């Protein structure tokens, strides 16, 4: 069989690619069969030809453009690069070395009616403008029919139920042989109709109707936490946070097109997104939005294992993205007050520097020549870390201040958007709203529980558990270890003595108890183990086993964080529920199950006690600022130069909804001295968010609600 018989009567080129510095890929196509041979780039040519001869069954010779044979001792890389033909007798096959081509073609979205598709192209030796795309559909039992040749395609009603594919090849007018050898084909699946989204339709209709004609100079800002797909492991399994939701609705192929449709429906001028997967930014968001006139940038969260971050896009018809800065929020370069605070607490300083957080600062120039500073961020998520988020937002404002100070121009107004993981009562929100935060703010008090030397969370948990067990007569080799107040000075008067009695240590004890209660309650409510599931006659034996487990766990050094029995005992102690040892009072049989019933009520009571205690400390500090001799406040004063207003006010409508947790965590802030709020897209109600248990769902492709607000310059009505 001749080489040309193998390659068919058409002269099909031999395609040679340089894969990396020392490797070549030699590819021969015969009909539908494709043979590929990897060879060292620096080996002598005769070795490559010998190996190819074994694959094809005939002797071969490589010719240059003049028709002369290339010497066999020539390094393969140089030989193939300068070759014109591969010759077998009188038959010649052209050699294409590193031809322009589409090296990969992907699209993470499943096809849905009316939702745009835009594939990601990886190109070699060509530009996107030189690539020819062909979109084709195939109905049941039919052949492939062309439906489009643009860079993106929007499936129509007529496409519903049909298969869809896209083909890509380099070259404005590619030949048939080039298509056969170099074309990439991606089958996207069956075109379906996306689930109806009545809540989104209502929001869009209300947004369009509010305010009538759009104001001149309108700036539309959108913030959206996408729920990164990197966290999908554990979503759908038993007990997973999103196990209520069908897996086909939590899959990226389903969520991404619905999120894109939502973004395009609002058509923002400035788009701030959080929890954006690095891969889907490149394969989905960047090509989709750039094709629609946006320019954007992605910033990965700091941390070795981080694979998601924040993305900011601006509409080029409205803004020019002039400069971008990434703020890691690790507080290594921050304001002087925060530096002093962290220097006083080195363990906290080390912990904060490793947190996976990020912020973007972007300087934009509007088409009318004015500038705008946009901040996009996703603050640290841990529920108890209110003090960390307060420091992070303070650090972000510090960076924004320092950057705009260095500009050779008037300071631009600030728009800040993102998932702050903060409710309206938290210090970070109050700093933005009021422009300052006092060192006596209760978020600093909560933070002190973690900062104080010798009273870490685990030690506090161990001490509280030890005291609980001792009060119940359980033998323990360890003491309580709870620290008392410092020795009082004889020179301190009666007023100062009273202040010391209500010093920070007293508030800390209340905060500690409140914190332990929350930990225990959360752990109890998560556990499947419940005595109430047992028959009444089994309760005494279960109670005995429960106490044996508690004693065993304590002696092994476990804490409330790692032992359900110890957590249950602490909840019992704080809630005032009597739990006797097995063989004790006869009324014990329902004691442990009843803890769950009273936890929520007592948590609210203890929160009130903590607030009252901290307020008493504030009053004492104001009354006796110097006589106490005790530093009652562990925090620092923070201030903002910007006069900010929340587009959604002091919002309490949840923007983040899980089965067991809902809160307003997402915000859009703007500088009210330069910008005016024109209108906002109304938020869906709590009932709408929880119609399918929680989010995500058929209605919501993320566990966060998108925010959208129209702003205008104050001097432009």
mmCIF file of C-alpha atoms in Angstrom, residues 301-545:
data_model
loop_
_atom_site.group_PDB
_atom_site.id
_atom_site.type_symbol
_atom_site.label_atom_id
_atom_site.label_comp_id
_atom_site.label_asym_id
_atom_site.label_seq_id
_atom_site.Cartn_x
_atom_site.Cartn_y
_atom_site.Cartn_z
ATOM 1 C CA UNK A 301 -8.388 34.788 46.530
ATOM 2 C CA UNK A 302 -5.107 34.446 48.348
ATOM 3 C CA UNK A 303 -4.276 30.994 49.711
ATOM 4 C CA UNK A 304 -2.573 27.878 48.376
ATOM 5 C CA UNK A 305 -5.801 26.001 47.683
ATOM 6 C CA UNK A 306 -7.873 28.933 46.405
ATOM 7 C CA UNK A 307 -9.545 28.406 43.044
ATOM 8 C CA UNK A 308 -12.139 31.211 43.118
ATOM 9 C CA UNK A 309 -12.142 34.938 43.586
ATOM 10 C CA UNK A 310 -13.689 38.233 42.522
ATOM 11 C CA UNK A 311 -14.330 39.492 39.001
ATOM 12 C CA UNK A 312 -15.113 43.041 37.925
ATOM 13 C CA UNK A 313 -16.502 43.958 34.495
ATOM 14 C CA UNK A 314 -17.326 47.372 33.039
ATOM 15 C CA UNK A 315 -19.307 48.224 29.917
ATOM 16 C CA UNK A 316 -16.889 49.837 27.459
ATOM 17 C CA UNK A 317 -19.704 51.998 26.116
ATOM 18 C CA UNK A 318 -19.916 53.704 29.530
ATOM 19 C CA UNK A 319 -16.536 53.331 31.225
ATOM 20 C CA UNK A 320 -12.869 52.898 30.491
ATOM 21 C CA UNK A 321 -11.013 50.696 32.972
ATOM 22 C CA UNK A 322 -7.948 52.843 33.616
ATOM 23 C CA UNK A 323 -6.205 51.159 36.538
ATOM 24 C CA UNK A 324 -6.760 48.116 38.734
ATOM 25 C CA UNK A 325 -5.294 47.213 42.103
ATOM 26 C CA UNK A 326 -5.634 43.970 44.046
ATOM 27 C CA UNK A 327 -5.959 44.257 47.828
ATOM 28 C CA UNK A 328 -5.346 40.892 49.563
ATOM 29 C CA UNK A 329 -6.893 42.076 52.888
ATOM 30 C CA UNK A 330 -4.215 40.223 54.848
ATOM 31 C CA UNK A 331 -3.631 43.460 56.825
ATOM 32 C CA UNK A 332 0.130 43.378 56.220
ATOM 33 C CA UNK A 333 -0.081 46.871 54.751
ATOM 34 C CA UNK A 334 -2.838 48.690 56.591
ATOM 35 C CA UNK A 335 -3.629 51.737 58.700
ATOM 36 C CA UNK A 336 -1.611 52.657 61.792
ATOM 37 C CA UNK A 337 -4.440 51.867 64.281
ATOM 38 C CA UNK A 338 -4.924 48.386 62.843
ATOM 39 C CA UNK A 339 -1.167 47.783 62.816
ATOM 40 C CA UNK A 340 -1.004 48.625 66.523
ATOM 41 C CA UNK A 341 -3.927 46.321 67.220
ATOM 42 C CA UNK A 342 -2.367 43.400 65.368
ATOM 43 C CA UNK A 343 1.036 43.967 66.955
ATOM 44 C CA UNK A 344 -0.652 43.535 70.327
ATOM 45 C CA UNK A 345 -2.131 40.196 69.223
ATOM 46 C CA UNK A 346 0.462 38.310 67.132
ATOM 47 C CA UNK A 347 -1.564 35.080 66.965
ATOM 48 C CA UNK A 348 -4.499 36.942 65.437
ATOM 49 C CA UNK A 349 -2.133 38.738 63.077
ATOM 50 C CA UNK A 350 -0.766 35.411 61.816
ATOM 51 C CA UNK A 351 -4.262 33.965 61.408
ATOM 52 C CA UNK A 352 -5.628 36.959 59.494
ATOM 53 C CA UNK A 353 -2.714 36.909 57.068
ATOM 54 C CA UNK A 354 -3.641 33.398 55.926
ATOM 55 C CA UNK A 355 -7.362 33.998 55.397
ATOM 56 C CA UNK A 356 -8.709 33.436 51.846
ATOM 57 C CA UNK A 357 -10.033 36.922 51.064
ATOM 58 C CA UNK A 358 -9.563 39.461 48.294
ATOM 59 C CA UNK A 359 -10.672 42.901 47.150
ATOM 60 C CA UNK A 360 -10.393 44.723 43.836
ATOM 61 C CA UNK A 361 -9.990 48.470 43.417
ATOM 62 C CA UNK A 362 -10.650 49.856 39.942
ATOM 63 C CA UNK A 363 -10.283 53.406 38.703
ATOM 64 C CA UNK A 364 -12.826 54.039 35.934
ATOM 65 C CA UNK A 365 -13.236 56.951 33.538
ATOM 66 C CA UNK A 366 -16.808 57.692 32.506
ATOM 67 C CA UNK A 367 -17.591 58.696 28.916
ATOM 68 C CA UNK A 368 -18.247 62.236 30.167
ATOM 69 C CA UNK A 369 -14.675 62.420 31.543
ATOM 70 C CA UNK A 370 -15.442 61.965 35.241
ATOM 71 C CA UNK A 371 -13.702 59.291 37.287
ATOM 72 C CA UNK A 372 -15.133 56.701 39.648
ATOM 73 C CA UNK A 373 -13.420 54.386 42.126
ATOM 74 C CA UNK A 374 -15.049 50.953 42.421
ATOM 75 C CA UNK A 375 -14.289 48.424 45.157
ATOM 76 C CA UNK A 376 -15.398 44.810 44.797
ATOM 77 C CA UNK A 377 -14.812 42.440 47.705
ATOM 78 C CA UNK A 378 -15.758 39.236 49.469
ATOM 79 C CA UNK A 379 -14.943 39.416 53.174
ATOM 80 C CA UNK A 380 -14.063 36.478 55.423
ATOM 81 C CA UNK A 381 -17.037 34.193 55.918
ATOM 82 C CA UNK A 382 -16.729 32.661 59.441
ATOM 83 C CA UNK A 383 -19.824 33.646 61.392
ATOM 84 C CA UNK A 384 -18.006 34.510 64.637
ATOM 85 C CA UNK A 385 -15.273 36.577 62.963
ATOM 86 C CA UNK A 386 -17.123 39.911 63.059
ATOM 87 C CA UNK A 387 -13.957 41.628 64.293
ATOM 88 C CA UNK A 388 -11.971 40.240 61.343
ATOM 89 C CA UNK A 389 -14.456 41.651 58.835
ATOM 90 C CA UNK A 390 -14.342 44.988 60.644
ATOM 91 C CA UNK A 391 -10.556 45.030 60.250
ATOM 92 C CA UNK A 392 -10.801 43.961 56.606
ATOM 93 C CA UNK A 393 -13.248 46.689 55.619
ATOM 94 C CA UNK A 394 -11.129 49.208 57.535
ATOM 95 C CA UNK A 395 -8.068 48.036 55.622
ATOM 96 C CA UNK A 396 -9.898 48.255 52.281
ATOM 97 C CA UNK A 397 -10.940 51.844 53.007
ATOM 98 C CA UNK A 398 -7.348 52.619 54.002
ATOM 99 C CA UNK A 399 -6.029 51.308 50.663
ATOM 100 C CA UNK A 400 -8.674 53.236 48.725
ATOM 101 C CA UNK A 401 -7.785 56.401 50.641
ATOM 102 C CA UNK A 402 -4.041 55.978 50.088
ATOM 103 C CA UNK A 403 -4.434 55.278 46.370
ATOM 104 C CA UNK A 404 -6.708 58.228 45.667
ATOM 105 C CA UNK A 405 -4.452 60.485 47.762
ATOM 106 C CA UNK A 406 -1.626 59.732 45.351
ATOM 107 C CA UNK A 407 -3.654 60.615 42.256
ATOM 108 C CA UNK A 408 -2.798 63.830 40.479
ATOM 109 C CA UNK A 409 -6.497 64.684 40.322
ATOM 110 C CA UNK A 410 -9.456 65.332 42.630
ATOM 111 C CA UNK A 411 -10.459 62.338 44.709
ATOM 112 C CA UNK A 412 -13.078 60.287 42.805
ATOM 113 C CA UNK A 413 -16.305 59.147 44.468
ATOM 114 C CA UNK A 414 -16.367 55.575 45.747
ATOM 115 C CA UNK A 415 -18.752 52.749 44.918
ATOM 116 C CA UNK A 416 -18.238 49.656 47.080
ATOM 117 C CA UNK A 417 -20.068 46.412 46.363
ATOM 118 C CA UNK A 418 -19.848 42.770 47.283
ATOM 119 C CA UNK A 419 -20.540 40.040 49.778
ATOM 120 C CA UNK A 420 -19.480 41.553 53.089
ATOM 121 C CA UNK A 421 -20.757 38.589 55.125
ATOM 122 C CA UNK A 422 -22.133 41.258 57.463
ATOM 123 C CA UNK A 423 -25.629 42.118 58.616
ATOM 124 C CA UNK A 424 -26.692 45.703 59.270
ATOM 125 C CA UNK A 425 -25.833 45.456 62.995
ATOM 126 C CA UNK A 426 -22.212 44.469 62.419
ATOM 127 C CA UNK A 427 -19.325 46.849 62.873
ATOM 128 C CA UNK A 428 -18.131 46.680 59.258
ATOM 129 C CA UNK A 429 -21.512 47.898 58.002
ATOM 130 C CA UNK A 430 -21.713 50.573 60.683
ATOM 131 C CA UNK A 431 -18.248 51.845 59.728
ATOM 132 C CA UNK A 432 -19.439 52.275 56.146
ATOM 133 C CA UNK A 433 -22.737 53.813 57.214
ATOM 134 C CA UNK A 434 -21.524 56.164 59.954
ATOM 135 C CA UNK A 435 -17.994 56.817 58.730
ATOM 136 C CA UNK A 436 -16.442 55.791 62.039
ATOM 137 C CA UNK A 437 -16.358 53.020 64.602
ATOM 138 C CA UNK A 438 -15.577 53.385 68.302
ATOM 139 C CA UNK A 439 -13.022 51.266 70.070
ATOM 140 C CA UNK A 440 -15.823 50.191 72.398
ATOM 141 C CA UNK A 441 -17.913 48.605 69.639
ATOM 142 C CA UNK A 442 -19.129 45.173 70.639
ATOM 143 C CA UNK A 443 -17.498 43.522 67.607
ATOM 144 C CA UNK A 444 -14.142 44.317 69.207
ATOM 145 C CA UNK A 445 -15.461 42.688 72.411
ATOM 146 C CA UNK A 446 -16.320 39.519 70.536
ATOM 147 C CA UNK A 447 -12.914 39.587 68.922
ATOM 148 C CA UNK A 448 -11.179 39.848 72.270
ATOM 149 C CA UNK A 449 -12.497 36.401 73.135
ATOM 150 C CA UNK A 450 -10.075 35.032 70.522
ATOM 151 C CA UNK A 451 -7.200 37.470 71.048
ATOM 152 C CA UNK A 452 -6.683 37.286 74.789
ATOM 153 C CA UNK A 453 -3.533 35.442 75.798
ATOM 154 C CA UNK A 454 -4.358 32.144 77.497
ATOM 155 C CA UNK A 455 -8.091 32.200 76.757
ATOM 156 C CA UNK A 456 -8.330 30.629 73.328
ATOM 157 C CA UNK A 457 -11.556 29.031 72.230
ATOM 158 C CA UNK A 458 -10.460 25.481 72.966
ATOM 159 C CA UNK A 459 -9.089 26.348 76.399
ATOM 160 C CA UNK A 460 -12.283 28.202 77.264
ATOM 161 C CA UNK A 461 -14.303 25.220 76.101
ATOM 162 C CA UNK A 462 -12.180 22.828 78.164
ATOM 163 C CA UNK A 463 -12.483 24.981 81.279
ATOM 164 C CA UNK A 464 -16.234 25.364 80.951
ATOM 165 C CA UNK A 465 -16.693 21.643 80.376
ATOM 166 C CA UNK A 466 -14.465 20.788 83.347
ATOM 167 C CA UNK A 467 -16.467 23.060 85.640
ATOM 168 C CA UNK A 468 -19.719 21.572 84.389
ATOM 169 C CA UNK A 469 -18.566 18.035 85.083
ATOM 170 C CA UNK A 470 -17.221 18.874 88.529
ATOM 171 C CA UNK A 471 -20.498 20.481 89.549
ATOM 172 C CA UNK A 472 -22.171 17.226 88.660
ATOM 173 C CA UNK A 473 -19.810 15.189 90.807
ATOM 174 C CA UNK A 474 -17.840 13.651 87.989
ATOM 175 C CA UNK A 475 -14.213 12.970 88.899
ATOM 176 C CA UNK A 476 -11.658 14.787 86.798
ATOM 177 C CA UNK A 477 -7.895 15.022 86.948
ATOM 178 C CA UNK A 478 -7.912 18.585 85.660
ATOM 179 C CA UNK A 479 -8.977 21.773 87.371
ATOM 180 C CA UNK A 480 -11.240 24.487 86.158
ATOM 181 C CA UNK A 481 -8.505 26.929 85.179
ATOM 182 C CA UNK A 482 -10.746 29.942 84.610
ATOM 183 C CA UNK A 483 -8.732 33.094 85.308
ATOM 184 C CA UNK A 484 -9.901 35.540 87.925
ATOM 185 C CA UNK A 485 -9.567 39.327 88.023
ATOM 186 C CA UNK A 486 -6.170 40.909 88.591
ATOM 187 C CA UNK A 487 -5.242 41.971 92.119
ATOM 188 C CA UNK A 488 -6.940 45.199 93.022
ATOM 189 C CA UNK A 489 -4.784 48.142 93.879
ATOM 190 C CA UNK A 490 -5.271 49.481 97.418
ATOM 191 C CA UNK A 491 -5.082 52.995 96.054
ATOM 192 C CA UNK A 492 -8.106 52.588 93.829
ATOM 193 C CA UNK A 493 -11.204 54.252 95.213
ATOM 194 C CA UNK A 494 -14.720 52.917 95.507
ATOM 195 C CA UNK A 495 -15.744 54.078 92.029
ATOM 196 C CA UNK A 496 -12.682 52.507 90.428
ATOM 197 C CA UNK A 497 -13.285 49.296 92.352
ATOM 198 C CA UNK A 498 -16.827 49.170 90.983
ATOM 199 C CA UNK A 499 -15.451 49.694 87.491
ATOM 200 C CA UNK A 500 -12.988 46.845 87.952
ATOM 201 C CA UNK A 501 -15.797 44.575 89.084
ATOM 202 C CA UNK A 502 -17.491 45.296 85.767
ATOM 203 C CA UNK A 503 -14.276 45.318 83.806
ATOM 204 C CA UNK A 504 -13.665 43.683 80.491
ATOM 205 C CA UNK A 505 -13.028 40.389 82.247
ATOM 206 C CA UNK A 506 -16.618 40.336 83.433
ATOM 207 C CA UNK A 507 -17.906 41.051 79.964
ATOM 208 C CA UNK A 508 -15.514 38.445 78.629
ATOM 209 C CA UNK A 509 -17.009 35.805 80.904
ATOM 210 C CA UNK A 510 -20.477 36.577 79.563
ATOM 211 C CA UNK A 511 -19.211 36.620 75.990
ATOM 212 C CA UNK A 512 -17.419 33.338 76.597
ATOM 213 C CA UNK A 513 -20.553 31.666 77.876
ATOM 214 C CA UNK A 514 -22.602 33.067 75.022
ATOM 215 C CA UNK A 515 -20.039 31.856 72.509
ATOM 216 C CA UNK A 516 -19.868 28.363 73.988
ATOM 217 C CA UNK A 517 -23.630 28.136 73.944
ATOM 218 C CA UNK A 518 -23.720 28.977 70.250
ATOM 219 C CA UNK A 519 -21.071 26.377 69.458
ATOM 220 C CA UNK A 520 -22.845 23.719 71.462
ATOM 221 C CA UNK A 521 -26.251 24.529 70.027
ATOM 222 C CA UNK A 522 -24.966 24.454 66.467
ATOM 223 C CA UNK A 523 -23.249 21.130 67.040
ATOM 224 C CA UNK A 524 -26.283 19.590 68.739
ATOM 225 C CA UNK A 525 -28.639 20.677 65.991
ATOM 226 C CA UNK A 526 -26.329 19.236 63.324
ATOM 227 C CA UNK A 527 -25.989 15.807 64.932
ATOM 228 C CA UNK A 528 -28.300 12.984 63.962
ATOM 229 C CA UNK A 529 -28.013 11.450 67.449
ATOM 230 C CA UNK A 530 -31.143 12.225 69.487
ATOM 231 C CA UNK A 531 -32.379 10.473 72.626
ATOM 232 C CA UNK A 532 -35.908 11.430 71.620
ATOM 233 C CA UNK A 533 -35.757 8.863 68.849
ATOM 234 C CA UNK A 534 -35.458 6.068 71.417
ATOM 235 C CA UNK A 535 -38.308 4.283 73.150
ATOM 236 C CA UNK A 536 -39.048 5.514 76.752
ATOM 237 C CA UNK A 537 -37.748 2.337 78.364
ATOM 238 C CA UNK A 538 -34.416 2.747 76.602
ATOM 239 C CA UNK A 539 -33.784 6.239 77.993
ATOM 240 C CA UNK A 540 -32.083 5.276 81.317
ATOM 241 C CA UNK A 541 -29.589 3.072 79.512
ATOM 242 C CA UNK A 542 -29.005 5.768 76.915
ATOM 243 C CA UNK A 543 -28.492 8.386 79.627
ATOM 244 C CA UNK A 544 -25.949 6.163 81.338
ATOM 245 C CA UNK A 545 -24.123 5.670 78.052
#
